[in-house]
């Protein structure tokens, strides 16, 4: 959905002596850290992210005066431990983002397969529709949905689902078009396979590579966007520990509680860098011919 | 060329109409009862009835729809803001200049920084500028706008007190908001112009120009860049979408009196006519932008004209 | 057949290439595309450079022009004397001034060689603008005369057209026009007729012959098509796997091809009226240029191969006047 646009060529990658692309160690580290935290959140978070001790509100991080080592990154305005909230927040970010990509990705894949497979008028119509759809900014759909449905995490996922499919549809359609003419598809037809079966059992598996690349690349952007929407108040609602929401809540205290707005942002940046750097590298590996954006 | 433009205009109008319809039905059926919003808590059912009749909300839906469309198309009337008791459109239009000014500064900044860096990156690969450009692009895509804004306020506004942190008035007020808004667009421009230029520089016609002995500067700007610019123009949509979202975020953070902040305030105070107007306004602008870009394409690329 | 003798009034060498080596440094290793090429071109000659795809003919011509694709490509050794001066030692600006003026090139696919966003008139004018502005009339007049010279009809009107409005053959004429605009001493034509039909091909070849006759321009004609060579070239260079394996005047070459590769090439051309059960083709594949074998590179496909062919690369020797060959069959050990 992130219309980065145009064709991107390889040449932004650091290479080793033999010209092969070196793995992005920092990016992989960030990604690993992110997934580790997502999976083991309950085990590593020192406190419950939703329970606050009102005796200990807005404590600074441990290295500052007045900070304690109990709350490494301090506490927020309700006495909740910032570090624990960040850790659990990763899970929220992850789930929402995966929900979004899952939703619009599925629609995009199905539409792309149908469009590419059937060709002709259907294809033309769908592609025109996709073009038209892509030109509308997602924010207006967000406002409409949030007004009608109320702001929530589901609203965000719904918005992405509605607005995000055209890009994937177009890419999957491209792949389908070229795969359609290949021998193994012809053989499947001769063997008597119906259209649906060919689409899903034969063509789809070959498109998986592209889908993986797309998902990894876009994940970073989705995390930022969903955090932005929560920051604005149009997405996840309190008392959730969504990173964007944490930042929004912390804004009021910016003059004396700088840690409330700094660390959530750092968490976002680490997660996003992990996906962006890794995504670029994966594209290198799986798509040497630069068929993708 | 004429037919081309007319067709595009027709699609543009159709788009606006479709969005208008969606907006109407979404808000009308979405359960946000305008009467309930407008009335004070101690209102009686009779008050409610009077208001309902006054706004024509008891009429059948399709009549309401027709009334709505007529109002919009013939009178430019999107209804009254609940909060301000003034026409919603007027409220919006008053704040448009502020948003446009900020957006324009951010856009120009992004263009002036992003394009040249992208071009030089492509021409002088792996040079210092190339590496700087790639880092800049990565930063623009990975650092959330709202976080950068808040961090800037923290450092430059609160801690160092160099720059004003709210409102609009002096050129200094523009610096932080415009910088924030331009980060992501800069990333888009840099990446795209770089890749488009790399493609163009590998082409046969560039080789041909060098064979003819054309000086390198003209090869880059006239031959390569002209062809690359077609691709670059496509990114304007992405940039524009980013600027819209950016406006909402940045205006909220920096208390900039534009339509971004207006729509957020209106949303939270359930002043839905203003939200509606915002949606329609943005749609209108986007559709117009589409139109301009299509025409720009036809201007740059003669092949489209001659179809 | 037209007169094949090259005019020998000035027997100065327009081009003398010595031991030219150009390599590509890629992910998978170093590819030695041009690996020690030696030849000369006299004034007014039309030299045919033949070989199969990938043998290094195009890279040789790009190396002479110093336009090898970067950053992967690099000229690693050799000397290219153009009218006595080494092109490999010249600065970028000096080369730029020579290109389009004293040395010129025409490429294979005319449609992609032209910039589709600029008018033909503008692109034609560039070759005058950057070399001899203000010589002989306005830019437009000179372009019109150039188009007339290459026989493009309605030149006045067509100057304002875009390349996509031209047919392939017309486009190629325009490119030839660009090539000869400043009466270069050397014109390199890289497969100029491959993308065109046979009828147009004949016209283009005739045009090139006229150019050579009228202005004494030397031409290097790169092609894989021996029929084209037979029509207009005065001398033939046969290239294989980055090296030249045989050089001879054209009549000699067709009467007495000596290198086994040359023999196979000539045999591959089907002859009208001569029935054959199958078309002859040379078995095998050209060698991998990133790891060339120590001996003769044609050995795996040669029907006259001898043990020494696998061990050492044959030296270049003269077997007749103007006829050189690199093959152990002819070298007296």
Tab-separated table of N, CA and C in Angstrom, chain C residues 146-284:
chain	number	residue	atom	x	y	z
C	146	UNK	N	21.536	17.599	-43.993
C	146	UNK	CA	21.968	16.278	-43.541
C	146	UNK	C	20.918	15.226	-43.854
C	147	UNK	N	19.662	15.541	-43.562
C	147	UNK	CA	18.591	14.589	-43.849
C	147	UNK	C	18.488	14.312	-45.344
C	148	UNK	N	18.750	15.342	-46.135
C	148	UNK	CA	18.724	15.126	-47.581
C	148	UNK	C	19.828	14.165	-47.984
C	149	UNK	N	20.985	14.364	-47.355
C	149	UNK	CA	22.124	13.513	-47.678
C	149	UNK	C	21.838	12.046	-47.395
C	150	UNK	N	21.098	11.778	-46.303
C	150	UNK	CA	20.800	10.371	-46.009
C	150	UNK	C	19.466	9.943	-46.578
C	151	UNK	N	18.929	10.744	-47.469
C	151	UNK	CA	17.742	10.405	-48.220
C	151	UNK	C	16.512	10.183	-47.353
C	152	UNK	N	16.260	11.114	-46.427
C	152	UNK	CA	15.000	11.100	-45.677
C	152	UNK	C	14.058	12.078	-46.368
C	153	UNK	N	12.906	11.621	-46.839
C	153	UNK	CA	11.998	12.518	-47.562
C	153	UNK	C	11.366	13.560	-46.644
C	154	UNK	N	10.983	14.684	-47.248
C	154	UNK	CA	10.380	15.838	-46.548
C	154	UNK	C	11.173	16.232	-45.308
C	155	UNK	N	12.435	16.514	-45.446
C	155	UNK	CA	13.255	16.783	-44.259
C	155	UNK	C	12.779	17.978	-43.441
C	156	UNK	N	12.345	19.036	-44.090
C	156	UNK	CA	11.916	20.224	-43.368
C	156	UNK	C	10.861	19.890	-42.324
C	157	UNK	N	9.872	19.142	-42.794
C	157	UNK	CA	8.746	18.836	-41.931
C	157	UNK	C	9.159	17.840	-40.843
C	158	UNK	N	9.987	16.903	-41.211
C	158	UNK	CA	10.286	15.814	-40.285
C	158	UNK	C	11.201	16.231	-39.146
C	159	UNK	N	11.841	17.370	-39.303
C	159	UNK	CA	12.696	17.819	-38.211
C	159	UNK	C	11.914	18.043	-36.926
C	160	UNK	N	10.647	18.413	-37.070
C	160	UNK	CA	9.847	18.692	-35.879
C	160	UNK	C	9.110	17.475	-35.375
C	161	UNK	N	9.317	16.337	-36.006
C	161	UNK	CA	8.653	15.127	-35.539
C	161	UNK	C	9.461	14.463	-34.439
C	162	UNK	N	8.781	13.551	-33.752
C	162	UNK	CA	9.449	12.795	-32.700
C	162	UNK	C	9.861	11.432	-33.214
C	163	UNK	N	10.838	10.809	-32.599
C	163	UNK	CA	11.342	9.532	-33.130
C	163	UNK	C	10.270	8.461	-33.282
C	164	UNK	N	9.284	8.426	-32.393
C	164	UNK	CA	8.306	7.354	-32.518
C	164	UNK	C	7.429	7.521	-33.749
C	165	UNK	N	7.529	8.682	-34.398
C	165	UNK	CA	6.764	8.871	-35.626
C	165	UNK	C	7.532	8.415	-36.868
C	166	UNK	N	8.746	7.907	-36.665
C	166	UNK	CA	9.554	7.423	-37.784
C	166	UNK	C	9.515	5.909	-37.829
C	167	UNK	N	9.712	5.370	-39.043
C	167	UNK	CA	9.837	3.923	-39.147
C	167	UNK	C	11.272	3.534	-38.793
C	168	UNK	N	11.492	2.248	-38.599
C	168	UNK	CA	12.827	1.765	-38.222
C	168	UNK	C	13.900	2.167	-39.211
C	169	UNK	N	13.606	1.996	-40.469
C	169	UNK	CA	14.596	2.313	-41.498
C	169	UNK	C	14.920	3.801	-41.543
C	170	UNK	N	13.888	4.616	-41.433
C	170	UNK	CA	14.083	6.066	-41.446
C	170	UNK	C	14.909	6.499	-40.244
C	171	UNK	N	14.596	5.904	-39.110
C	171	UNK	CA	15.318	6.233	-37.887
C	171	UNK	C	16.796	5.919	-38.050
C	172	UNK	N	17.047	4.792	-38.634
C	172	UNK	CA	18.451	4.393	-38.810
C	172	UNK	C	19.158	5.381	-39.728
C	173	UNK	N	18.440	5.867	-40.730
C	173	UNK	CA	19.059	6.870	-41.592
C	173	UNK	C	19.393	8.130	-40.812
C	174	UNK	N	18.470	8.517	-39.943
C	174	UNK	CA	18.731	9.702	-39.121
C	174	UNK	C	19.983	9.474	-38.266
C	175	UNK	N	20.080	8.275	-37.706
C	175	UNK	CA	21.247	7.982	-36.865
C	175	UNK	C	22.526	7.984	-37.690
C	176	UNK	N	22.425	7.478	-38.903
C	176	UNK	CA	23.598	7.526	-39.773
C	176	UNK	C	23.942	8.976	-40.054
C	177	UNK	N	22.905	9.769	-40.248
C	177	UNK	CA	23.122	11.190	-40.458
C	177	UNK	C	23.892	11.791	-39.303
C	178	UNK	N	23.459	11.458	-38.076
C	178	UNK	CA	24.165	11.963	-36.900
C	178	UNK	C	25.602	11.513	-36.926
C	179	UNK	N	25.802	10.292	-37.408
C	179	UNK	CA	27.150	9.747	-37.417
C	179	UNK	C	28.081	10.454	-38.390
C	180	UNK	N	27.556	10.850	-39.527
C	180	UNK	CA	28.452	11.407	-40.548
C	180	UNK	C	28.415	12.917	-40.606
C	181	UNK	N	27.609	13.521	-39.742
C	181	UNK	CA	27.370	14.971	-39.837
C	181	UNK	C	28.651	15.786	-39.954
C	182	UNK	N	29.635	15.461	-39.160
C	182	UNK	CA	30.852	16.264	-39.181
C	182	UNK	C	31.975	15.603	-39.963
C	183	UNK	N	31.630	14.738	-40.890
C	183	UNK	CA	32.632	14.035	-41.698
C	183	UNK	C	33.738	13.421	-40.863
C	184	UNK	N	33.383	12.461	-40.043
C	184	UNK	CA	34.384	11.880	-39.144
C	184	UNK	C	35.438	11.092	-39.911
C	185	UNK	N	36.577	10.915	-39.268
C	185	UNK	CA	37.608	10.088	-39.883
C	185	UNK	C	37.266	8.624	-39.735
C	186	UNK	N	36.583	8.296	-38.620
C	186	UNK	CA	36.258	6.897	-38.365
C	186	UNK	C	34.809	6.772	-37.953
C	187	UNK	N	34.115	5.838	-38.586
C	187	UNK	CA	32.727	5.581	-38.227
C	187	UNK	C	32.614	4.119	-37.825
C	188	UNK	N	32.087	3.872	-36.630
C	188	UNK	CA	31.901	2.492	-36.196
C	188	UNK	C	30.417	2.174	-36.301
C	189	UNK	N	30.072	1.147	-37.048
C	189	UNK	CA	28.665	0.789	-37.210
C	189	UNK	C	28.450	-0.576	-36.564
C	190	UNK	N	27.738	-0.566	-35.429
C	190	UNK	CA	27.531	-1.811	-34.692
C	190	UNK	C	26.215	-2.450	-35.087
C	191	UNK	N	26.265	-3.432	-35.928
C	191	UNK	CA	25.089	-4.151	-36.420
C	191	UNK	C	24.002	-3.198	-36.894
C	192	UNK	N	24.319	-2.309	-37.831
C	192	UNK	CA	23.356	-1.266	-38.211
C	192	UNK	C	22.136	-1.812	-38.926
C	193	UNK	N	22.227	-3.011	-39.463
C	193	UNK	CA	21.092	-3.480	-40.252
C	193	UNK	C	20.365	-4.643	-39.603
C	194	UNK	N	20.827	-5.092	-38.466
C	194	UNK	CA	20.246	-6.286	-37.855
C	194	UNK	C	18.784	-6.116	-37.506
C	195	UNK	N	18.404	-4.904	-37.074
C	195	UNK	CA	17.013	-4.714	-36.659
C	195	UNK	C	16.100	-4.333	-37.814
C	196	UNK	N	16.614	-4.360	-39.012
C	196	UNK	CA	15.795	-3.899	-40.143
C	196	UNK	C	15.512	-5.028	-41.117
C	197	UNK	N	14.472	-4.828	-41.992
C	197	UNK	CA	14.253	-5.910	-42.972
C	197	UNK	C	15.290	-5.864	-44.058
C	198	UNK	N	15.287	-6.987	-44.774
C	198	UNK	CA	16.336	-7.201	-45.772
C	198	UNK	C	16.342	-6.129	-46.850
C	199	UNK	N	15.168	-5.685	-47.260
C	199	UNK	CA	15.141	-4.689	-48.340
C	199	UNK	C	15.743	-3.376	-47.864
C	200	UNK	N	15.384	-2.981	-46.645
C	200	UNK	CA	15.943	-1.743	-46.095
C	200	UNK	C	17.440	-1.918	-45.880
C	201	UNK	N	17.803	-3.112	-45.509
C	201	UNK	CA	19.198	-3.419	-45.249
C	201	UNK	C	20.060	-3.035	-46.450
C	202	UNK	N	19.601	-3.431	-47.625
C	202	UNK	CA	20.386	-3.152	-48.822
C	202	UNK	C	20.566	-1.651	-49.005
C	203	UNK	N	19.493	-0.900	-48.750
C	203	UNK	CA	19.575	0.554	-48.926
C	203	UNK	C	20.580	1.155	-47.957
C	204	UNK	N	20.509	0.691	-46.708
C	204	UNK	CA	21.412	1.250	-45.692
C	204	UNK	C	22.862	0.940	-46.055
C	205	UNK	N	23.102	-0.277	-46.522
C	205	UNK	CA	24.477	-0.632	-46.869
C	205	UNK	C	24.984	0.208	-48.021
C	206	UNK	N	24.097	0.448	-48.970
C	206	UNK	CA	24.515	1.260	-50.099
C	206	UNK	C	24.853	2.657	-49.619
C	207	UNK	N	24.033	3.166	-48.704
C	207	UNK	CA	24.267	4.499	-48.152
C	207	UNK	C	25.645	4.566	-47.521
C	208	UNK	N	25.999	3.525	-46.794
C	208	UNK	CA	27.296	3.538	-46.122
C	208	UNK	C	28.439	3.478	-47.136
C	209	UNK	N	28.231	2.713	-48.195
C	209	UNK	CA	29.275	2.636	-49.213
C	209	UNK	C	29.473	3.998	-49.860
C	210	UNK	N	28.355	4.688	-50.114
C	210	UNK	CA	28.449	6.014	-50.717
C	210	UNK	C	29.222	6.953	-49.805
C	211	UNK	N	28.963	6.860	-48.516
C	211	UNK	CA	29.654	7.737	-47.559
C	211	UNK	C	31.163	7.509	-47.621
C	212	UNK	N	31.514	6.235	-47.680
C	212	UNK	CA	32.950	5.939	-47.695
C	212	UNK	C	33.583	6.472	-48.962
C	213	UNK	N	32.849	6.332	-50.066
C	213	UNK	CA	33.422	6.764	-51.336
C	213	UNK	C	33.501	8.277	-51.390
C	214	UNK	N	32.456	8.956	-50.917
C	214	UNK	CA	32.425	10.408	-51.053
C	214	UNK	C	33.341	11.124	-50.078
C	215	UNK	N	33.425	10.673	-48.871
C	215	UNK	CA	34.232	11.454	-47.926
C	215	UNK	C	35.448	10.730	-47.403
C	216	UNK	N	35.698	9.536	-47.886
C	216	UNK	CA	36.901	8.849	-47.420
C	216	UNK	C	36.845	8.447	-45.960
C	217	UNK	N	35.662	8.397	-45.390
C	217	UNK	CA	35.540	7.975	-43.991
C	217	UNK	C	35.864	6.493	-43.880
C	218	UNK	N	36.664	6.136	-42.885
C	218	UNK	CA	36.913	4.709	-42.642
C	218	UNK	C	35.754	4.175	-41.823
C	219	UNK	N	35.372	2.951	-42.111
C	219	UNK	CA	34.234	2.379	-41.393
C	219	UNK	C	34.623	1.038	-40.792
C	220	UNK	N	34.264	0.857	-39.518
C	220	UNK	CA	34.353	-0.481	-38.917
C	220	UNK	C	32.927	-0.984	-38.851
C	221	UNK	N	32.647	-2.051	-39.574
C	221	UNK	CA	31.282	-2.570	-39.626
C	221	UNK	C	31.229	-3.844	-38.796
C	222	UNK	N	30.519	-3.763	-37.677
C	222	UNK	CA	30.424	-4.924	-36.795
C	222	UNK	C	29.177	-5.701	-37.156
C	223	UNK	N	29.316	-6.990	-37.353
C	223	UNK	CA	28.140	-7.767	-37.722
C	223	UNK	C	28.376	-9.235	-37.465
C	224	UNK	N	27.300	-10.008	-37.402
C	224	UNK	CA	27.461	-11.451	-37.334
C	224	UNK	C	27.008	-12.061	-38.653
C	225	UNK	N	26.641	-11.179	-39.583
C	225	UNK	CA	26.064	-11.628	-40.851
C	225	UNK	C	27.107	-11.549	-41.971
C	226	UNK	N	27.552	-12.702	-42.431
C	226	UNK	CA	28.614	-12.714	-43.438
C	226	UNK	C	28.172	-12.151	-44.787
C	227	UNK	N	26.869	-12.219	-45.045
C	227	UNK	CA	26.390	-11.689	-46.314
C	227	UNK	C	26.618	-10.187	-46.369
C	228	UNK	N	26.398	-9.539	-45.241
C	228	UNK	CA	26.609	-8.094	-45.182
C	228	UNK	C	28.074	-7.764	-45.431
C	229	UNK	N	28.925	-8.564	-44.821
C	229	UNK	CA	30.364	-8.345	-44.996
C	229	UNK	C	30.732	-8.453	-46.468
C	230	UNK	N	30.186	-9.461	-47.091
C	230	UNK	CA	30.529	-9.697	-48.502
C	230	UNK	C	30.127	-8.509	-49.361
C	231	UNK	N	29.064	-7.816	-48.959
C	231	UNK	CA	28.570	-6.751	-49.827
C	231	UNK	C	29.443	-5.520	-49.826
C	232	UNK	N	29.915	-5.090	-48.680
C	232	UNK	CA	30.627	-3.811	-48.742
C	232	UNK	C	32.016	-3.750	-48.119
C	233	UNK	N	32.426	-4.780	-47.400
C	233	UNK	CA	33.708	-4.625	-46.703
C	233	UNK	C	34.912	-4.872	-47.597
C	234	UNK	N	36.033	-4.236	-47.234
C	234	UNK	CA	37.261	-4.474	-47.966
C	234	UNK	C	38.147	-5.461	-47.234
C	235	UNK	N	37.981	-5.502	-45.921
C	235	UNK	CA	38.807	-6.408	-45.119
C	235	UNK	C	37.946	-7.012	-44.031
C	236	UNK	N	38.312	-8.191	-43.558
C	236	UNK	CA	37.517	-8.884	-42.553
C	236	UNK	C	38.373	-9.219	-41.343
C	237	UNK	N	37.826	-8.957	-40.148
C	237	UNK	CA	38.462	-9.406	-38.906
C	237	UNK	C	37.511	-10.389	-38.257
C	238	UNK	N	37.990	-11.566	-37.901
C	238	UNK	CA	37.142	-12.548	-37.247
C	238	UNK	C	37.489	-12.584	-35.769
C	239	UNK	N	36.457	-12.407	-34.952
C	239	UNK	CA	36.708	-12.347	-33.507
C	239	UNK	C	36.063	-13.538	-32.821
C	240	UNK	N	36.769	-14.105	-31.843
C	240	UNK	CA	36.201	-15.215	-31.089
C	240	UNK	C	36.667	-15.127	-29.651
C	241	UNK	N	35.700	-15.181	-28.730
C	241	UNK	CA	36.008	-15.213	-27.292
C	241	UNK	C	37.018	-14.159	-26.899
C	242	UNK	N	36.768	-12.923	-27.332
C	242	UNK	CA	37.596	-11.821	-26.864
C	242	UNK	C	38.886	-11.600	-27.623
C	243	UNK	N	39.148	-12.406	-28.634
C	243	UNK	CA	40.382	-12.197	-29.405
C	243	UNK	C	40.101	-12.293	-30.887
C	244	UNK	N	41.022	-11.668	-31.673
C	244	UNK	CA	40.885	-11.765	-33.126
C	244	UNK	C	41.647	-12.992	-33.578
C	245	UNK	N	40.969	-13.862	-34.312
C	245	UNK	CA	41.630	-15.096	-34.722
C	245	UNK	C	42.077	-15.104	-36.170
C	246	UNK	N	41.470	-14.246	-36.985
C	246	UNK	CA	41.926	-14.191	-38.377
C	246	UNK	C	41.657	-12.813	-38.944
C	247	UNK	N	42.580	-12.307	-39.757
C	247	UNK	CA	42.369	-11.043	-40.458
C	247	UNK	C	42.779	-11.235	-41.895
C	248	UNK	N	41.914	-10.819	-42.845
C	248	UNK	CA	42.269	-10.988	-44.256
C	248	UNK	C	41.475	-10.030	-45.123
C	249	UNK	N	41.986	-9.713	-46.318
C	249	UNK	CA	41.160	-8.964	-47.265
C	249	UNK	C	39.952	-9.823	-47.631
C	250	UNK	N	38.865	-9.170	-48.002
C	250	UNK	CA	37.601	-9.899	-48.080
C	250	UNK	C	37.592	-11.012	-49.131
C	251	UNK	N	38.183	-10.748	-50.290
C	251	UNK	CA	38.182	-11.791	-51.315
C	251	UNK	C	38.961	-13.005	-50.843
C	252	UNK	N	40.117	-12.731	-50.241
C	252	UNK	CA	40.936	-13.818	-49.704
C	252	UNK	C	40.152	-14.607	-48.682
C	253	UNK	N	39.451	-13.873	-47.848
C	253	UNK	CA	38.711	-14.543	-46.786
C	253	UNK	C	37.678	-15.514	-47.342
C	254	UNK	N	36.955	-15.072	-48.338
C	254	UNK	CA	35.915	-15.957	-48.862
C	254	UNK	C	36.507	-17.078	-49.716
C	255	UNK	N	37.616	-16.808	-50.397
C	255	UNK	CA	38.211	-17.863	-51.229
C	255	UNK	C	38.988	-18.849	-50.397
C	256	UNK	N	39.646	-18.322	-49.383
C	256	UNK	CA	40.560	-19.170	-48.638
C	256	UNK	C	40.481	-18.942	-47.134
C	257	UNK	N	39.343	-19.232	-46.537
C	257	UNK	CA	39.242	-19.038	-45.079
C	257	UNK	C	40.149	-20.049	-44.405
C	258	UNK	N	40.949	-19.596	-43.494
C	258	UNK	CA	41.969	-20.488	-42.969
C	258	UNK	C	41.705	-20.975	-41.562
C	259	UNK	N	41.265	-20.103	-40.672
C	259	UNK	CA	41.016	-20.528	-39.297
C	259	UNK	C	39.782	-21.435	-39.276
C	260	UNK	N	39.841	-22.524	-38.561
C	260	UNK	CA	38.694	-23.443	-38.515
C	260	UNK	C	37.392	-22.748	-38.145
C	261	UNK	N	37.468	-21.754	-37.288
C	261	UNK	CA	36.247	-21.030	-36.927
C	261	UNK	C	35.700	-20.293	-38.144
C	262	UNK	N	36.579	-19.638	-38.908
C	262	UNK	CA	36.135	-18.924	-40.100
C	262	UNK	C	35.505	-19.899	-41.094
C	263	UNK	N	36.117	-21.030	-41.200
C	263	UNK	CA	35.583	-22.038	-42.129
C	263	UNK	C	34.167	-22.412	-41.701
C	264	UNK	N	33.985	-22.653	-40.412
C	264	UNK	CA	32.654	-23.027	-39.930
C	264	UNK	C	31.656	-21.915	-40.161
C	265	UNK	N	32.092	-20.681	-39.956
C	265	UNK	CA	31.185	-19.553	-40.161
C	265	UNK	C	30.676	-19.528	-41.593
C	266	UNK	N	31.612	-19.720	-42.513
C	266	UNK	CA	31.204	-19.650	-43.917
C	266	UNK	C	30.312	-20.822	-44.267
C	267	UNK	N	30.627	-21.959	-43.684
C	267	UNK	CA	29.793	-23.130	-43.966
C	267	UNK	C	28.403	-22.989	-43.365
C	268	UNK	N	28.270	-22.172	-42.324
C	268	UNK	CA	26.957	-22.043	-41.683
C	268	UNK	C	25.970	-21.277	-42.527
C	269	UNK	N	26.467	-20.512	-43.476
C	269	UNK	CA	25.548	-19.717	-44.292
C	269	UNK	C	24.923	-20.620	-45.339
C	270	UNK	N	23.606	-20.799	-45.285
C	270	UNK	CA	22.991	-21.698	-46.260
C	270	UNK	C	23.100	-21.106	-47.660
C	271	UNK	N	23.343	-21.955	-48.639
C	271	UNK	CA	23.514	-21.479	-50.013
C	271	UNK	C	22.276	-21.831	-50.816
C	272	UNK	N	21.770	-20.835	-51.517
C	272	UNK	CA	20.571	-21.058	-52.337
C	272	UNK	C	20.859	-22.082	-53.416
C	273	UNK	N	19.962	-22.989	-53.577
C	273	UNK	CA	20.128	-23.942	-54.673
C	273	UNK	C	20.913	-25.174	-54.256
C	274	UNK	N	21.442	-25.127	-53.066
C	274	UNK	CA	22.231	-26.274	-52.626
C	274	UNK	C	21.459	-26.993	-51.539
C	275	UNK	N	20.960	-28.162	-51.860
C	275	UNK	CA	20.167	-28.866	-50.864
C	275	UNK	C	21.030	-29.461	-49.779
C	276	UNK	N	20.553	-29.379	-48.577
C	276	UNK	CA	21.274	-30.044	-47.497
C	276	UNK	C	20.248	-30.647	-46.570
C	277	UNK	N	20.587	-31.735	-45.950
C	277	UNK	CA	19.617	-32.369	-45.060
C	277	UNK	C	19.451	-31.613	-43.758
C	278	UNK	N	20.567	-31.075	-43.278
C	278	UNK	CA	20.394	-30.222	-42.107
C	278	UNK	C	21.323	-29.019	-42.233
C	279	UNK	N	20.906	-27.953	-41.600
C	279	UNK	CA	21.733	-26.755	-41.630
C	279	UNK	C	22.946	-26.996	-40.767
C	280	UNK	N	24.069	-26.507	-41.270
C	280	UNK	CA	25.291	-26.693	-40.502
C	280	UNK	C	25.352	-25.685	-39.353
C	281	UNK	N	25.665	-26.161	-38.201
C	281	UNK	CA	25.922	-25.209	-37.127
C	281	UNK	C	27.106	-25.723	-36.335
C	282	UNK	N	27.795	-24.798	-35.727
C	282	UNK	CA	28.997	-25.194	-35.005
C	282	UNK	C	28.574	-25.723	-33.640
C	283	UNK	N	28.934	-26.964	-33.317
C	283	UNK	CA	28.534	-27.522	-32.031
C	283	UNK	C	29.217	-26.828	-30.873
C	284	UNK	N	28.668	-26.966	-29.690
C	284	UNK	CA	29.326	-26.443	-28.491
C	284	UNK	C	28.990	-24.992	-28.202
